[in-house]
Amino acid sequence: MQTNRPFEYEIPSALTDVVIPGVRVEVGFGRGKRKIQGFVMEVKKTSDFTGKLKPIIRVIDVKPVLSSEMIKLSYWLADRTYSFQISCLQTMLPNVMRAKYKQFIQAAPGFEQDPEVQQLLNGHLLVELTNDTTDEKIKEIAHLKRSEKINIEYVVENQANSLTRQAVTTELSKDALLKSREGLRKNALAQQKLYDYLIKEYDNLPVESSVIEKQNDIARSTLKTAEKNGAVKFVEITKRRKPVGIIPEQQKAPTLTDEQSEAVSKINSAIDSNDPKTFLIEGVTGSGKTEVYLQTMQQALNQGKTALMLVPEISLTPQMVNRVVGRFGDQVAVLHSGLSSGERYDEWSRIEDGSVKVVVGARSAVFAPLKNIGIIIIDEEHEASYKQDDNPRYHARDVASWRSKFHKEPLVLGSATPSLESRARAEKGVYQMISMKKRINDHPLPHVQIVDMRDAENSAVKGDFSPLLKDNIWRAMKRNEQAIVLLNRRGYSSFLMCRECGFVLKCPNCDVSLTYHKNLGKMKCHYCGHEEPVPHICPNCKSKKIGFYGTGTENIENQLNEMFPEARVLRMDVDTTRRKGSHAAIIKQFGEHQADILLGTQMIAKGLDFPDVTLVGVINADTTLSISDYRASERTFQLLTQVSGRAGRADKEGHVIIQTYNPDHYAIKDAAKQDYETFFKQEMYLRHQSGYTPYYFTTLVSVSHQDEGQALKQSFWLKKQLQAVLSDQAVLLGPSPTMISRKQNKYFYQIIVKYKRGPELHQRLLEILSETQSETKRGFTIAIDNEPQHID
Ligand code: ADP
Ligand code: ZN
Ligand code: ZN
């Protein structure tokens, strides 16, 4: 924390024009000879530092990697997330810039023959920028870069070799080639083939040698012979990685429905008037939200602005990405986790240099270096994946909101099941609400049935399928339709439930379910630390059928195979999707109807839009209901609503079957009716009663140490510190041990603070972080999470 601030350095006169805010520099740090990389935040004429300033050793970038917007954002982000500003800055940039990389200079297209450029490159295609590059040279390079005559390429060291390729071209005119072709001997078949190729591809030359050899089956020796005869010339070309891949056919915009055009015109007028408003689109699944996103993004582009769109997880939403790329073509950059770091950098620089107008990506894409943003969209805004679990613990929605204000342009949040926080803000008028209640073409919502698993008929079955669900899968198979089966995995097996009455053991103080702690052999509350022994009969109905609940996907897969030996089952869970690209492969296979049943965990609930899917079955709706988190009902409602929306997307009627031990729970009943508003009212009432978000702010502070006694002692010390600054309205829970209380051989304790207003708390937390810095060296750490998404 002492180092969490800018440091002052002298700018050597040779570097005056090059050291500008946003470039990285190498500087000496501390007393020793240690050299580190720093970001230039600001250039000042005078210094308040009384000692002798150290000079900057060298400049790493000849043009800024951080815009003034990003520099500004980093101050806010560090404060908001209680993290080091340097880690915020690094989070904004592609990894390559942290890794070992090389920098190369090359001529910008059209400037290959420029005398200044030629002098710099000295006959080479690429020139590496190294530590030995003189200050004079750096200045020259910076000048050429500013006049856009050259480009800088970053290449991760072990990928540096792949940047240039050998290619084939010709110095002959097309006519001359044709003449030579006629002059070839009749039996020189290989040469004829090569000449024909060169004539056909004349305008596309040079072409990579490997392409000619592999794809067109022309031997190396054939090329060499042609080179000797003066028909072919070998040259070097540079190759930029193109991660977007095949661009789907351009798709035209459909005529909007009334609800859609109303939404579009509201948002467009905010774009037109530079109004940094936040809109919340609450629209049932299939109401056409995506089309609203596309047309408002178009509006931004029409005005010469750019558009940023966030989706929860690219690999799970390939259809959404295809629609965006289908509409905007190669103006789109897609930032997804499957990109290699080199590809990610390439996309980043395409965005940075303005060749891209639209960015689609998951959480970290919120830092995309787009300039002149005209609209920011967050689809499925309620998703927990928008919050980063590690430092800096930022929520993409907060960053998007900051950028929306910075650019003075609207932010659009969309969901069928908005987060309670967002919906509550719309209620108060902080966000402007747009509701879309109708499905496109008045397509009916799927027919949903709740199955009470406590019924004799259902509790008698051996496996996990009720007769009703089994029967419906059978019918779907018979009609050659597809089914999705969801196994709700989150939090499974760590909670206790009665199979007779559905009872779940809860904390008497906190209204969240207790979690089983294996090492203690006890049930424990993660919020307040309350603990009690594991009951062996149900406290509610005295049944002995109380126990840990949970089934694995593999087990369900076996049951499906046994019941429906002819059905082709695809399984999608953490085990089958570990390999890169396997998500997309499974989704593609299912989409092409190469399988009949898609069985999976939470990851199958989102965004799939396949016409043959007419049945969705939920094996165990209760599991998310029982996680020890005050968002349990909200998560359950969202999951069930989302997964139900997968059935009956086209003209065939959809059917959903939800199995549960809590058929009367409002989250399950409201989800069955796809009735968000009723759910919202009920849940708000309960949050109010128990004092949770959005009625209170929540901050989670966790403390860890290798010695359990130390961790506990420190957490009590911390509690005392916080109590001193909190008002009577605030509530402090804990310290309590967390679920995995011995991660990396450390003991974790957490304190939950719920409060209405907390400037003093914020200040005190920042101070505590700074004060405890020296303790960190002794293995003691504090982590602060503003508005946590999970409490475990
Ligand atoms: P949501 O994102 O709200 O779930 P989608 O945008 O996926 O809904 O729309 C559902 C379906 O309706 C999609 O197949 C989409 O192509 C189609 N669609 C959307 N808007 C229109 C429209 N105005 N006219 C015809 N079809 C539309
Ligand atoms: Zn409790
Ligand atoms: Zn019971």
Coordinates of N, CA and C in Angstrom, one line a residue, residues 291-387:
E291 N -32.5 -8.0 -31.1 CA -32.7 -7.1 -32.2 C -32.6 -5.6 -31.8
V292 N -33.1 -5.4 -30.6 CA -33.0 -4.0 -30.0 C -31.5 -3.6 -29.9
Y293 N -30.7 -4.5 -29.3 CA -29.3 -4.2 -29.2 C -28.7 -3.9 -30.6
L294 N -29.0 -4.8 -31.5 CA -28.4 -4.6 -32.8 C -28.7 -3.3 -33.5
Q295 N -30.0 -2.9 -33.4 CA -30.4 -1.7 -34.1 C -29.9 -0.4 -33.4
T296 N -29.8 -0.5 -32.1 CA -29.3 0.7 -31.4 C -27.8 0.8 -31.6
M297 N -27.1 -0.3 -31.7 CA -25.7 -0.3 -32.0 C -25.5 0.3 -33.4
Q298 N -26.4 -0.1 -34.4 CA -26.3 0.5 -35.7 C -26.4 2.0 -35.7
Q299 N -27.3 2.5 -34.8 CA -27.5 3.9 -34.7 C -26.2 4.6 -34.3
A300 N -25.5 4.0 -33.3 CA -24.3 4.6 -32.8 C -23.3 4.6 -34.0
L301 N -23.2 3.5 -34.8 CA -22.3 3.5 -35.9 C -22.6 4.5 -37.0
N302 N -23.9 4.7 -37.2 CA -24.4 5.7 -38.2 C -23.9 7.1 -37.8
Q303 N -23.7 7.3 -36.5 CA -23.3 8.6 -36.1 C -21.7 8.7 -36.0
G304 N -21.1 7.7 -36.5 CA -19.6 7.6 -36.5 C -19.0 7.3 -35.1
K305 N -19.9 6.7 -34.3 CA -19.4 6.3 -33.0 C -19.2 4.7 -33.0
T306 N -18.8 4.2 -31.8 CA -18.5 2.8 -31.7 C -19.4 2.2 -30.7
A307 N -19.5 0.8 -30.6 CA -20.4 0.2 -29.7 C -19.7 -1.0 -29.0
L308 N -20.1 -1.1 -27.7 CA -19.5 -2.1 -26.9 C -20.6 -3.0 -26.3
M309 N -20.4 -4.3 -26.5 CA -21.5 -5.2 -26.0 C -20.9 -6.3 -25.2
L310 N -21.4 -6.5 -24.0 CA -20.9 -7.6 -23.1 C -21.9 -8.7 -23.0
V311 N -21.4 -9.9 -23.1 CA -22.2 -11.1 -22.9 C -21.5 -11.9 -21.8
P312 N -22.3 -12.8 -21.1 CA -21.7 -13.5 -19.9 C -20.5 -14.3 -20.2
E313 N -20.6 -15.1 -21.2 CA -19.5 -16.0 -21.5 C -19.6 -16.4 -22.9
I314 N -18.6 -16.0 -23.7 CA -18.7 -16.1 -25.2 C -18.9 -17.6 -25.6
S315 N -18.2 -18.5 -25.0 CA -18.3 -19.9 -25.4 C -19.7 -20.5 -25.2
L316 N -20.5 -19.8 -24.3 CA -21.8 -20.3 -24.1 C -22.9 -19.6 -24.9
T317 N -22.4 -18.6 -25.6 CA -23.4 -17.8 -26.4 C -23.0 -17.6 -27.8
P318 N -22.6 -18.7 -28.5 CA -22.1 -18.6 -29.9 C -23.2 -18.0 -30.8
Q319 N -24.5 -18.3 -30.5 CA -25.5 -17.8 -31.4 C -25.6 -16.3 -31.4
M320 N -25.5 -15.7 -30.2 CA -25.5 -14.3 -30.0 C -24.4 -13.6 -30.8
V321 N -23.2 -14.2 -30.6 CA -22.0 -13.6 -31.3 C -22.2 -13.7 -32.8
N322 N -22.7 -14.8 -33.3 CA -23.0 -14.9 -34.7 C -23.9 -13.9 -35.2
R323 N -24.9 -13.6 -34.4 CA -25.9 -12.5 -34.9 C -25.2 -11.2 -35.0
V324 N -24.3 -10.9 -34.0 CA -23.7 -9.6 -34.1 C -22.7 -9.5 -35.3
V325 N -21.9 -10.6 -35.4 CA -20.9 -10.6 -36.5 C -21.7 -10.6 -37.8
G326 N -22.8 -11.4 -37.9 CA -23.6 -11.4 -39.1 C -24.2 -10.1 -39.5
R327 N -24.4 -9.2 -38.5 CA -25.0 -7.9 -38.8 C -23.9 -6.9 -39.2
F328 N -22.8 -6.9 -38.5 CA -21.8 -5.9 -38.6 C -20.5 -6.3 -39.3
G329 N -20.4 -7.6 -39.7 CA -19.3 -8.1 -40.4 C -17.9 -7.9 -39.8
D330 N -16.9 -7.5 -40.6 CA -15.6 -7.4 -40.1 C -15.3 -6.1 -39.3
Q331 N -16.3 -5.4 -39.0 CA -16.1 -4.2 -38.1 C -16.1 -4.7 -36.7
V332 N -16.3 -6.0 -36.5 CA -16.5 -6.5 -35.1 C -15.2 -7.2 -34.6
A333 N -14.9 -6.9 -33.4 CA -13.8 -7.7 -32.7 C -14.5 -8.5 -31.6
V334 N -14.2 -9.8 -31.6 CA -14.8 -10.7 -30.6 C -13.7 -11.1 -29.6
L335 N -13.9 -10.7 -28.3 CA -12.9 -11.0 -27.3 C -13.4 -12.2 -26.4
H336 N -12.8 -13.3 -26.6 CA -13.3 -14.4 -25.8 C -12.1 -15.2 -25.2
S337 N -12.4 -16.0 -24.2 CA -11.4 -16.7 -23.5 C -10.6 -17.7 -24.3
G338 N -11.1 -18.1 -25.4 CA -10.4 -19.1 -26.3 C -9.2 -18.5 -27.1
L339 N -9.1 -17.1 -27.1 CA -8.0 -16.5 -27.8 C -6.7 -16.8 -27.2
S340 N -5.7 -17.0 -28.1 CA -4.3 -17.1 -27.5 C -3.9 -15.7 -27.2
S341 N -2.8 -15.5 -26.4 CA -2.5 -14.2 -26.0 C -2.1 -13.3 -27.1
G342 N -1.5 -13.9 -28.2 CA -1.2 -13.2 -29.3 C -2.4 -12.7 -30.1
E343 N -3.4 -13.6 -30.2 CA -4.6 -13.2 -30.9 C -5.4 -12.1 -30.1
R344 N -5.3 -12.2 -28.8 CA -6.0 -11.2 -28.0 C -5.3 -9.9 -28.2
Y345 N -4.0 -9.9 -28.3 CA -3.3 -8.6 -28.5 C -3.7 -8.1 -29.9
D346 N -3.8 -8.9 -30.9 CA -4.1 -8.5 -32.2 C -5.5 -7.8 -32.2
E347 N -6.5 -8.4 -31.5 CA -7.8 -7.8 -31.5 C -7.7 -6.5 -30.7
W348 N -7.0 -6.5 -29.6 CA -6.8 -5.3 -28.9 C -6.3 -4.2 -29.7
S349 N -5.3 -4.5 -30.6 CA -4.7 -3.4 -31.4 C -5.6 -3.0 -32.5
R350 N -6.4 -4.0 -33.1 CA -7.4 -3.6 -34.1 C -8.4 -2.6 -33.5
I351 N -8.8 -2.8 -32.2 CA -9.7 -1.9 -31.6 C -9.0 -0.6 -31.3
E352 N -7.8 -0.7 -30.8 CA -7.1 0.5 -30.4 C -6.8 1.5 -31.6
D353 N -6.5 0.9 -32.7 CA -6.2 1.8 -33.9 C -7.4 2.1 -34.7
G354 N -8.6 1.7 -34.2 CA -9.8 2.2 -34.8 C -10.3 1.4 -36.0
S355 N -9.6 0.3 -36.3 CA -10.2 -0.5 -37.4 C -11.4 -1.3 -37.1
V356 N -11.7 -1.3 -35.8 CA -12.9 -2.0 -35.3 C -13.9 -1.0 -34.7
K357 N -15.2 -1.2 -35.0 CA -16.2 -0.3 -34.5 C -17.1 -1.0 -33.4
V358 N -17.1 -2.3 -33.4 CA -18.0 -3.0 -32.5 C -17.2 -4.0 -31.8
V359 N -17.3 -4.0 -30.4 CA -16.6 -5.1 -29.7 C -17.6 -5.9 -28.9
V360 N -17.5 -7.2 -29.0 CA -18.4 -8.1 -28.2 C -17.4 -8.9 -27.4
G361 N -17.7 -9.1 -26.1 CA -16.9 -9.9 -25.3 C -17.4 -10.1 -23.9
A362 N -16.7 -11.0 -23.2 CA -17.1 -11.2 -21.8 C -16.6 -10.1 -20.9
R363 N -16.7 -10.4 -19.6 CA -16.3 -9.3 -18.6 C -15.2 -8.4 -18.9
S364 N -14.0 -8.9 -19.2 CA -12.9 -8.0 -19.3 C -12.9 -7.1 -20.6
A365 N -13.8 -7.4 -21.5 CA -14.0 -6.6 -22.7 C -14.5 -5.2 -22.3
V366 N -15.0 -5.1 -21.1 CA -15.5 -3.7 -20.7 C -14.3 -2.7 -20.7
F367 N -13.1 -3.2 -20.8 CA -11.9 -2.3 -20.9 C -11.4 -2.1 -22.3
A368 N -12.2 -2.6 -23.3 CA -11.8 -2.5 -24.7 C -11.4 -1.0 -25.0
P369 N -10.3 -0.8 -25.7 CA -9.8 0.6 -25.9 C -10.6 1.3 -27.0
L370 N -11.9 1.1 -27.1 CA -12.7 1.8 -28.1 C -12.7 3.3 -27.8
K371 N -12.6 4.1 -28.9 CA -12.7 5.5 -28.7 C -14.1 5.9 -29.1
N372 N -14.6 7.0 -28.6 CA -15.9 7.6 -29.0 C -17.0 6.6 -29.0
I373 N -17.2 6.0 -27.8 CA -18.2 5.0 -27.6 C -19.6 5.7 -27.7
G374 N -20.5 5.0 -28.5 CA -21.8 5.6 -28.6 C -22.9 4.8 -27.8
I375 N -22.6 3.6 -27.5 CA -23.5 2.8 -26.7 C -22.8 1.6 -26.0
I376 N -23.2 1.3 -24.8 CA -22.7 0.1 -24.2 C -23.9 -0.8 -23.8
I377 N -23.8 -2.1 -24.1 CA -24.9 -3.0 -23.8 C -24.4 -4.1 -23.0
I378 N -25.1 -4.5 -21.9 CA -24.8 -5.6 -21.1 C -26.0 -6.6 -21.2
D379 N -25.8 -7.7 -21.9 CA -26.8 -8.7 -22.0 C -26.8 -9.6 -20.8
E380 N -28.0 -10.1 -20.4 CA -28.0 -11.0 -19.2 C -27.3 -10.3 -18.1
E381 N -27.8 -9.1 -17.8 CA -27.0 -8.3 -16.8 C -27.0 -8.8 -15.4
H382 N -27.9 -9.8 -15.1 CA -27.9 -10.4 -13.8 C -26.8 -11.4 -13.5
E383 N -26.1 -11.8 -14.6 CA -25.1 -12.9 -14.4 C -24.0 -12.6 -13.5
A384 N -23.7 -13.6 -12.6 CA -22.7 -13.4 -11.6 C -21.3 -13.3 -12.2
S385 N -21.2 -13.8 -13.4 CA -19.8 -13.8 -14.1 C -19.3 -12.4 -14.4
Y386 N -20.2 -11.4 -14.4 CA -19.7 -10.1 -14.6 C -18.9 -9.5 -13.5
K387 N -18.9 -10.2 -12.4 CA -18.1 -9.8 -11.2 C -16.8 -10.6 -11.2

